[in-house]
mmCIF file of C-alpha atoms in Angstrom:
data_model
loop_
_atom_site.group_PDB
_atom_site.id
_atom_site.type_symbol
_atom_site.label_atom_id
_atom_site.label_comp_id
_atom_site.label_asym_id
_atom_site.label_seq_id
_atom_site.Cartn_x
_atom_site.Cartn_y
_atom_site.Cartn_z
ATOM 1 C CA UNK A 1 -112.574 -72.715 -83.543
ATOM 2 C CA UNK A 2 -109.433 -70.608 -83.767
ATOM 3 C CA UNK A 3 -105.810 -71.775 -83.851
ATOM 4 C CA UNK A 4 -102.392 -70.397 -84.699
ATOM 5 C CA UNK A 5 -101.923 -73.242 -87.178
ATOM 6 C CA UNK A 6 -102.820 -72.406 -90.768
ATOM 7 C CA UNK A 7 -105.864 -74.261 -92.103
ATOM 8 C CA UNK A 8 -105.222 -76.281 -95.231
ATOM 9 C CA UNK A 9 -105.020 -79.761 -96.660
ATOM 10 C CA UNK A 10 -104.039 -82.183 -93.901
ATOM 11 C CA UNK A 11 -104.336 -79.574 -91.156
ATOM 12 C CA UNK A 12 -105.997 -80.423 -87.856
ATOM 13 C CA UNK A 13 -107.413 -76.902 -87.748
ATOM 14 C CA UNK A 14 -111.090 -76.138 -88.187
ATOM 15 C CA UNK A 15 -111.381 -73.145 -90.509
ATOM 16 C CA UNK A 16 -114.177 -70.805 -89.450
ATOM 17 C CA UNK A 17 -116.355 -69.828 -92.406
ATOM 18 C CA UNK A 18 -119.057 -67.887 -90.544
ATOM 19 C CA UNK A 19 -120.221 -67.722 -86.908
ATOM 20 C CA UNK A 20 -120.933 -71.311 -85.854
ATOM 21 C CA UNK A 21 -119.852 -72.721 -89.228
ATOM 22 C CA UNK A 22 -116.477 -74.362 -89.887
ATOM 23 C CA UNK A 23 -114.734 -77.004 -91.919
ATOM 24 C CA UNK A 24 -111.603 -79.171 -91.780
ATOM 25 C CA UNK A 25 -109.549 -80.570 -94.661
ATOM 26 C CA UNK A 26 -108.432 -84.112 -93.895
ATOM 27 C CA UNK A 27 -104.960 -85.278 -94.930
ATOM 28 C CA UNK A 28 -106.186 -88.340 -96.805
ATOM 29 C CA UNK A 29 -107.541 -87.280 -100.222
ATOM 30 C CA UNK A 30 -108.002 -83.696 -98.970
ATOM 31 C CA UNK A 31 -111.595 -84.494 -97.981
ATOM 32 C CA UNK A 32 -113.677 -81.643 -96.536
ATOM 33 C CA UNK A 33 -115.564 -82.164 -93.274
ATOM 34 C CA UNK A 34 -118.133 -79.508 -92.350
ATOM 35 C CA UNK A 35 -119.448 -78.413 -88.963
ATOM 36 C CA UNK A 36 -122.515 -76.332 -88.053
ATOM 37 C CA UNK A 37 -123.240 -75.494 -84.423
ATOM 38 C CA UNK A 38 -126.632 -74.318 -83.174
ATOM 39 C CA UNK A 39 -128.029 -73.640 -79.721
ATOM 40 C CA UNK A 40 -129.529 -77.132 -79.536
ATOM 41 C CA UNK A 41 -127.736 -79.260 -82.110
ATOM 42 C CA UNK A 42 -124.347 -79.937 -83.680
ATOM 43 C CA UNK A 43 -124.244 -81.065 -87.310
ATOM 44 C CA UNK A 44 -121.320 -82.768 -89.048
ATOM 45 C CA UNK A 45 -121.074 -82.915 -92.830
ATOM 46 C CA UNK A 46 -119.435 -86.155 -93.997
ATOM 47 C CA UNK A 47 -117.482 -88.478 -91.729
ATOM 48 C CA UNK A 48 -114.172 -89.418 -93.339
ATOM 49 C CA UNK A 49 -112.645 -92.592 -94.757
ATOM 50 C CA UNK A 50 -112.308 -94.858 -91.714
ATOM 51 C CA UNK A 51 -113.745 -95.394 -88.261
ATOM 52 C CA UNK A 52 -110.479 -94.006 -86.899
ATOM 53 C CA UNK A 53 -110.964 -90.737 -88.806
ATOM 54 C CA UNK A 54 -114.550 -90.581 -87.609
ATOM 55 C CA UNK A 55 -113.500 -91.091 -83.985
ATOM 56 C CA UNK A 56 -110.878 -88.370 -84.310
ATOM 57 C CA UNK A 57 -113.473 -85.965 -85.705
ATOM 58 C CA UNK A 58 -115.879 -86.780 -82.886
ATOM 59 C CA UNK A 59 -113.186 -86.121 -80.290
ATOM 60 C CA UNK A 60 -112.202 -82.832 -81.941
ATOM 61 C CA UNK A 61 -115.750 -81.560 -82.162
ATOM 62 C CA UNK A 62 -116.389 -82.462 -78.531
ATOM 63 C CA UNK A 63 -113.255 -80.521 -77.556
ATOM 64 C CA UNK A 64 -114.288 -77.526 -79.675
ATOM 65 C CA UNK A 65 -117.937 -77.337 -78.640
ATOM 66 C CA UNK A 66 -118.205 -79.281 -75.390
ATOM 67 C CA UNK A 67 -121.047 -81.253 -77.012
ATOM 68 C CA UNK A 68 -121.731 -84.421 -78.952
ATOM 69 C CA UNK A 69 -122.677 -84.426 -82.620
ATOM 70 C CA UNK A 70 -126.444 -84.774 -82.973
ATOM 71 C CA UNK A 71 -126.825 -84.708 -86.764
ATOM 72 C CA UNK A 72 -124.705 -86.171 -89.569
ATOM 73 C CA UNK A 73 -125.251 -85.284 -93.232
ATOM 74 C CA UNK A 74 -123.726 -87.459 -95.960
ATOM 75 C CA UNK A 75 -123.211 -85.502 -99.195
ATOM 76 C CA UNK A 76 -122.867 -88.694 -101.262
ATOM 77 C CA UNK A 77 -121.956 -92.338 -100.886
ATOM 78 C CA UNK A 78 -118.263 -92.589 -101.727
ATOM 79 C CA UNK A 79 -116.163 -94.278 -99.078
ATOM 80 C CA UNK A 80 -114.040 -91.256 -98.165
ATOM 81 C CA UNK A 81 -117.183 -89.367 -97.160
ATOM 82 C CA UNK A 82 -119.144 -92.094 -95.331
ATOM 83 C CA UNK A 83 -116.862 -94.760 -93.842
ATOM 84 C CA UNK A 84 -116.521 -92.943 -90.518
ATOM 85 C CA UNK A 85 -120.244 -92.671 -89.795
ATOM 86 C CA UNK A 86 -120.420 -95.481 -87.238
ATOM 87 C CA UNK A 87 -118.201 -93.383 -84.955
ATOM 88 C CA UNK A 88 -121.230 -91.175 -84.188
ATOM 89 C CA UNK A 89 -123.716 -93.390 -82.344
ATOM 90 C CA UNK A 90 -126.950 -91.676 -81.496
ATOM 91 C CA UNK A 91 -126.676 -89.063 -84.242
ATOM 92 C CA UNK A 92 -129.429 -88.812 -86.836
ATOM 93 C CA UNK A 93 -127.935 -89.551 -90.262
ATOM 94 C CA UNK A 94 -129.285 -87.687 -93.291
ATOM 95 C CA UNK A 95 -128.766 -88.579 -96.942
ATOM 96 C CA UNK A 96 -130.551 -88.241 -100.249
ATOM 97 C CA UNK A 97 -133.331 -90.827 -100.411
ATOM 98 C CA UNK A 98 -131.535 -93.168 -102.848
ATOM 99 C CA UNK A 99 -128.308 -93.234 -100.798
ATOM 100 C CA UNK A 100 -129.520 -96.095 -98.603
ATOM 101 C CA UNK A 101 -129.864 -98.469 -101.535
ATOM 102 C CA UNK A 102 -126.554 -97.339 -102.996
ATOM 103 C CA UNK A 103 -124.662 -98.067 -99.772
ATOM 104 C CA UNK A 104 -126.232 -101.500 -99.389
ATOM 105 C CA UNK A 105 -125.520 -102.446 -102.994
ATOM 106 C CA UNK A 106 -122.007 -101.038 -103.261
ATOM 107 C CA UNK A 107 -120.610 -101.882 -99.808
ATOM 108 C CA UNK A 108 -118.085 -104.444 -101.064
ATOM 109 C CA UNK A 109 -117.056 -102.356 -104.057
ATOM 110 C CA UNK A 110 -116.483 -99.362 -101.756
ATOM 111 C CA UNK A 111 -114.245 -101.460 -99.511
ATOM 112 C CA UNK A 112 -112.219 -102.651 -102.492
ATOM 113 C CA UNK A 113 -111.865 -99.094 -103.784
ATOM 114 C CA UNK A 114 -110.717 -97.860 -100.379
ATOM 115 C CA UNK A 115 -107.994 -100.520 -100.256
ATOM 116 C CA UNK A 116 -106.846 -99.753 -103.804
ATOM 117 C CA UNK A 117 -106.525 -96.101 -102.878
ATOM 118 C CA UNK A 118 -104.323 -96.864 -99.906
ATOM 119 C CA UNK A 119 -106.632 -97.495 -96.947
ATOM 120 C CA UNK A 120 -105.445 -100.230 -94.604
ATOM 121 C CA UNK A 121 -107.412 -103.368 -95.577
ATOM 122 C CA UNK A 122 -108.431 -104.069 -91.973
ATOM 123 C CA UNK A 123 -109.697 -100.518 -91.495
ATOM 124 C CA UNK A 124 -111.569 -100.643 -94.793
ATOM 125 C CA UNK A 125 -113.184 -103.963 -93.865
ATOM 126 C CA UNK A 126 -114.226 -102.702 -90.428
ATOM 127 C CA UNK A 127 -115.746 -99.534 -91.878
ATOM 128 C CA UNK A 128 -117.620 -101.412 -94.595
ATOM 129 C CA UNK A 129 -118.942 -103.938 -92.090
ATOM 130 C CA UNK A 130 -120.290 -101.170 -89.842
ATOM 131 C CA UNK A 131 -121.508 -98.897 -92.644
ATOM 132 C CA UNK A 132 -124.436 -96.772 -91.443
ATOM 133 C CA UNK A 133 -127.243 -95.950 -93.905
ATOM 134 C CA UNK A 134 -129.268 -92.769 -93.497
ATOM 135 C CA UNK A 135 -131.856 -92.857 -90.735
ATOM 136 C CA UNK A 136 -133.500 -89.748 -92.226
ATOM 137 C CA UNK A 137 -133.776 -89.904 -96.026
ATOM 138 C CA UNK A 138 -134.128 -86.559 -97.802
ATOM 139 C CA UNK A 139 -136.533 -86.236 -100.700
ATOM 140 C CA UNK A 140 -135.843 -83.023 -102.576
ATOM 141 C CA UNK A 141 -135.305 -80.668 -99.657
ATOM 142 C CA UNK A 142 -135.454 -80.705 -95.872
ATOM 143 C CA UNK A 143 -134.994 -77.895 -93.346
ATOM 144 C CA UNK A 144 -133.395 -78.586 -89.984
ATOM 145 C CA UNK A 145 -133.465 -76.366 -86.920
ATOM 146 C CA UNK A 146 -130.344 -76.732 -84.787
ATOM 147 C CA UNK A 147 -131.596 -74.035 -82.415
ATOM 148 C CA UNK A 148 -131.351 -70.487 -83.740
ATOM 149 C CA UNK A 149 -129.543 -71.984 -86.714
ATOM 150 C CA UNK A 150 -131.638 -73.170 -89.671
ATOM 151 C CA UNK A 151 -129.963 -75.478 -92.169
ATOM 152 C CA UNK A 152 -131.342 -76.589 -95.542
ATOM 153 C CA UNK A 153 -130.509 -79.996 -96.994
ATOM 154 C CA UNK A 154 -131.085 -79.888 -100.746
ATOM 155 C CA UNK A 155 -130.749 -82.399 -103.558
ATOM 156 C CA UNK A 156 -129.894 -79.870 -106.296
ATOM 157 C CA UNK A 157 -129.786 -82.487 -109.024
ATOM 158 C CA UNK A 158 -127.490 -85.258 -110.198
ATOM 159 C CA UNK A 159 -123.863 -84.842 -111.172
ATOM 160 C CA UNK A 160 -121.002 -86.442 -109.266
ATOM 161 C CA UNK A 161 -123.567 -89.101 -108.316
ATOM 162 C CA UNK A 162 -127.324 -89.486 -108.636
ATOM 163 C CA UNK A 163 -127.709 -88.835 -104.896
ATOM 164 C CA UNK A 164 -125.689 -85.667 -104.254
ATOM 165 C CA UNK A 165 -126.863 -83.580 -101.305
ATOM 166 C CA UNK A 166 -125.895 -79.964 -100.595
ATOM 167 C CA UNK A 167 -126.019 -78.271 -97.193
ATOM 168 C CA UNK A 168 -127.052 -74.598 -97.201
ATOM 169 C CA UNK A 169 -126.375 -72.560 -94.055
ATOM 170 C CA UNK A 170 -127.893 -69.047 -94.226
ATOM 171 C CA UNK A 171 -126.009 -66.263 -92.498
ATOM 172 C CA UNK A 172 -126.899 -65.806 -88.835
ATOM 173 C CA UNK A 173 -127.084 -62.042 -89.447
ATOM 174 C CA UNK A 174 -127.380 -59.793 -92.484
ATOM 175 C CA UNK A 175 -123.617 -59.307 -92.499
ATOM 176 C CA UNK A 176 -122.779 -63.025 -92.426
ATOM 177 C CA UNK A 177 -122.357 -64.941 -95.675
ATOM 178 C CA UNK A 178 -124.424 -67.941 -96.657
ATOM 179 C CA UNK A 179 -122.256 -71.059 -96.677
ATOM 180 C CA UNK A 180 -122.990 -73.866 -99.145
ATOM 181 C CA UNK A 181 -121.347 -77.250 -98.605
ATOM 182 C CA UNK A 182 -121.332 -78.718 -102.116
ATOM 183 C CA UNK A 183 -119.881 -82.183 -101.603
ATOM 184 C CA UNK A 184 -118.048 -83.427 -104.684
ATOM 185 C CA UNK A 185 -120.339 -81.572 -107.057
ATOM 186 C CA UNK A 186 -117.558 -78.974 -106.759
ATOM 187 C CA UNK A 187 -113.832 -79.674 -106.450
ATOM 188 C CA UNK A 188 -111.057 -77.119 -106.140
ATOM 189 C CA UNK A 189 -107.950 -79.256 -105.635
ATOM 190 C CA UNK A 190 -108.441 -81.144 -108.896
ATOM 191 C CA UNK A 191 -110.787 -81.677 -111.801
ATOM 192 C CA UNK A 192 -114.237 -82.970 -110.792
ATOM 193 C CA UNK A 193 -114.196 -86.745 -111.001
ATOM 194 C CA UNK A 194 -116.794 -88.629 -113.016
ATOM 195 C CA UNK A 195 -116.786 -92.303 -112.139
ATOM 196 C CA UNK A 196 -119.218 -94.905 -113.367
ATOM 197 C CA UNK A 197 -121.927 -93.731 -110.954
ATOM 198 C CA UNK A 198 -121.790 -90.105 -112.173
ATOM 199 C CA UNK A 199 -124.517 -88.401 -114.198
ATOM 200 C CA UNK A 200 -122.294 -86.116 -116.278
ATOM 201 C CA UNK A 201 -124.883 -84.677 -118.639
ATOM 202 C CA UNK A 202 -126.851 -83.217 -115.711
ATOM 203 C CA UNK A 203 -123.854 -81.858 -113.835
ATOM 204 C CA UNK A 204 -123.715 -78.353 -115.314
ATOM 205 C CA UNK A 205 -127.403 -77.758 -114.580
ATOM 206 C CA UNK A 206 -126.853 -78.926 -111.002
ATOM 207 C CA UNK A 207 -124.074 -76.352 -110.584
ATOM 208 C CA UNK A 208 -126.585 -73.743 -111.779
ATOM 209 C CA UNK A 209 -128.903 -74.948 -109.006
ATOM 210 C CA UNK A 210 -126.130 -74.568 -106.422
ATOM 211 C CA UNK A 211 -125.544 -70.995 -107.601
ATOM 212 C CA UNK A 212 -129.253 -70.281 -107.222
ATOM 213 C CA UNK A 213 -129.154 -71.632 -103.662
ATOM 214 C CA UNK A 214 -126.194 -69.537 -102.550
ATOM 215 C CA UNK A 215 -126.179 -66.511 -104.799
ATOM 216 C CA UNK A 216 -123.259 -64.274 -105.652
ATOM 217 C CA UNK A 217 -122.001 -63.642 -102.116
ATOM 218 C CA UNK A 218 -122.060 -67.160 -100.681
ATOM 219 C CA UNK A 219 -118.984 -69.108 -99.648
ATOM 220 C CA UNK A 220 -119.023 -72.423 -101.520
ATOM 221 C CA UNK A 221 -117.238 -75.330 -99.844
ATOM 222 C CA UNK A 222 -116.087 -78.081 -102.229
ATOM 223 C CA UNK A 223 -115.705 -81.719 -101.295
ATOM 224 C CA UNK A 224 -111.958 -81.371 -101.860
ATOM 225 C CA UNK A 225 -109.902 -78.193 -101.831
ATOM 226 C CA UNK A 226 -110.143 -74.557 -100.795
ATOM 227 C CA UNK A 227 -113.340 -72.578 -100.278
ATOM 228 C CA UNK A 228 -114.446 -70.876 -103.510
ATOM 229 C CA UNK A 229 -116.833 -68.203 -104.727
ATOM 230 C CA UNK A 230 -119.599 -67.935 -107.305
ATOM 231 C CA UNK A 231 -117.116 -67.016 -110.041
ATOM 232 C CA UNK A 232 -115.286 -70.313 -109.509
ATOM 233 C CA UNK A 233 -118.554 -72.242 -109.686
ATOM 234 C CA UNK A 234 -119.494 -70.588 -112.977
ATOM 235 C CA UNK A 235 -116.094 -71.439 -114.434
ATOM 236 C CA UNK A 236 -116.366 -75.050 -113.276
ATOM 237 C CA UNK A 237 -119.899 -75.229 -114.606
ATOM 238 C CA UNK A 238 -118.710 -74.063 -118.027
ATOM 239 C CA UNK A 239 -115.850 -76.579 -117.975
ATOM 240 C CA UNK A 240 -118.280 -79.385 -117.121
ATOM 241 C CA UNK A 241 -120.626 -78.310 -119.928
ATOM 242 C CA UNK A 242 -117.735 -78.348 -122.386
ATOM 243 C CA UNK A 243 -116.567 -81.715 -121.111
ATOM 244 C CA UNK A 244 -119.918 -83.487 -120.908
ATOM 245 C CA UNK A 245 -122.477 -81.355 -122.737
ATOM 246 C CA UNK A 246 -124.884 -78.576 -121.919
ATOM 247 C CA UNK A 247 -127.865 -79.102 -119.586
ATOM 248 C CA UNK A 248 -130.455 -81.175 -121.390
ATOM 249 C CA UNK A 249 -127.826 -83.368 -123.011
ATOM 250 C CA UNK A 250 -127.908 -85.803 -120.088
ATOM 251 C CA UNK A 251 -128.111 -88.947 -122.211
ATOM 252 C CA UNK A 252 -125.262 -87.868 -124.437
ATOM 253 C CA UNK A 253 -123.261 -86.717 -121.420
ATOM 254 C CA UNK A 254 -123.736 -90.029 -119.640
ATOM 255 C CA UNK A 255 -122.339 -91.851 -122.676
ATOM 256 C CA UNK A 256 -119.422 -89.437 -122.764
ATOM 257 C CA UNK A 257 -118.793 -89.967 -119.061
ATOM 258 C CA UNK A 258 -118.789 -93.730 -119.413
ATOM 259 C CA UNK A 259 -116.419 -93.562 -122.370
ATOM 260 C CA UNK A 260 -114.159 -91.063 -120.638
ATOM 261 C CA UNK A 261 -114.089 -92.630 -117.200
ATOM 262 C CA UNK A 262 -110.835 -94.396 -118.009
ATOM 263 C CA UNK A 263 -109.132 -91.005 -118.206
ATOM 264 C CA UNK A 264 -109.972 -90.216 -114.575
ATOM 265 C CA UNK A 265 -107.129 -90.933 -112.126
ATOM 266 C CA UNK A 266 -109.379 -92.930 -109.817
ATOM 267 C CA UNK A 267 -110.562 -95.266 -112.545
ATOM 268 C CA UNK A 268 -107.479 -97.362 -112.077
ATOM 269 C CA UNK A 269 -108.930 -98.249 -108.693
ATOM 270 C CA UNK A 270 -112.194 -99.338 -110.275
ATOM 271 C CA UNK A 271 -115.683 -99.545 -108.910
ATOM 272 C CA UNK A 272 -118.108 -97.035 -107.427
ATOM 273 C CA UNK A 273 -116.476 -94.171 -105.599
ATOM 274 C CA UNK A 274 -113.086 -94.809 -107.160
ATOM 275 C CA UNK A 275 -112.477 -91.158 -106.552
ATOM 276 C CA UNK A 276 -113.895 -89.101 -103.771
#
């Protein structure tokens, strides 16, 4: 997983975060893709914005590991995180239990959003037509064993969507950091986006839950942007609380989010998943 090229937005490099744990930042929308390799399984976190991106990721992972991807985890249902899933036939697909219904209901809206944000209409249509729902729904929490590599899938609460799913990878040894893939509950390359399917009033409390999962020394991987630490999460949590209300103000925060959605850059695109 090493290369002389610098990892960053749009790089083809997989940035190693811990032994057997890596991520890549895609050029389009700076989407994070995660990778966890065990003795018996290979897990991919999110699948990109098109079938072409998904196929490229599959080819890269095969070249890096010599193996096919066996598990796919979808952190939430926005098009830039799920439209490549059909490129991984045979893989078990994991998502929060309500993701299946969301994908079925919002398929057309996701396609329209993808096109408005610059995806080729034919690619968007093909991805929407072949959209893959989770084959393994996650209720609350689920532990996977990839072979000497346990991975926890956790719904820490609502925030960016009602079906956000985090991936917690404990260190393989006492000296290795825990890595937490946060999906779009955390964003580093821009302000967290609250579209019409967000649950803003619960978001700050969900960040608290992420911090409890990873602790002070974890490496937190946002859905977009550079890897961050616990200090960054606390600052983003405080900013979300100021923007939408403290935990417990979910109803008020939801009203604020709906009223303020027009200020989000992606709102001009309209529809669910207007931003990643």
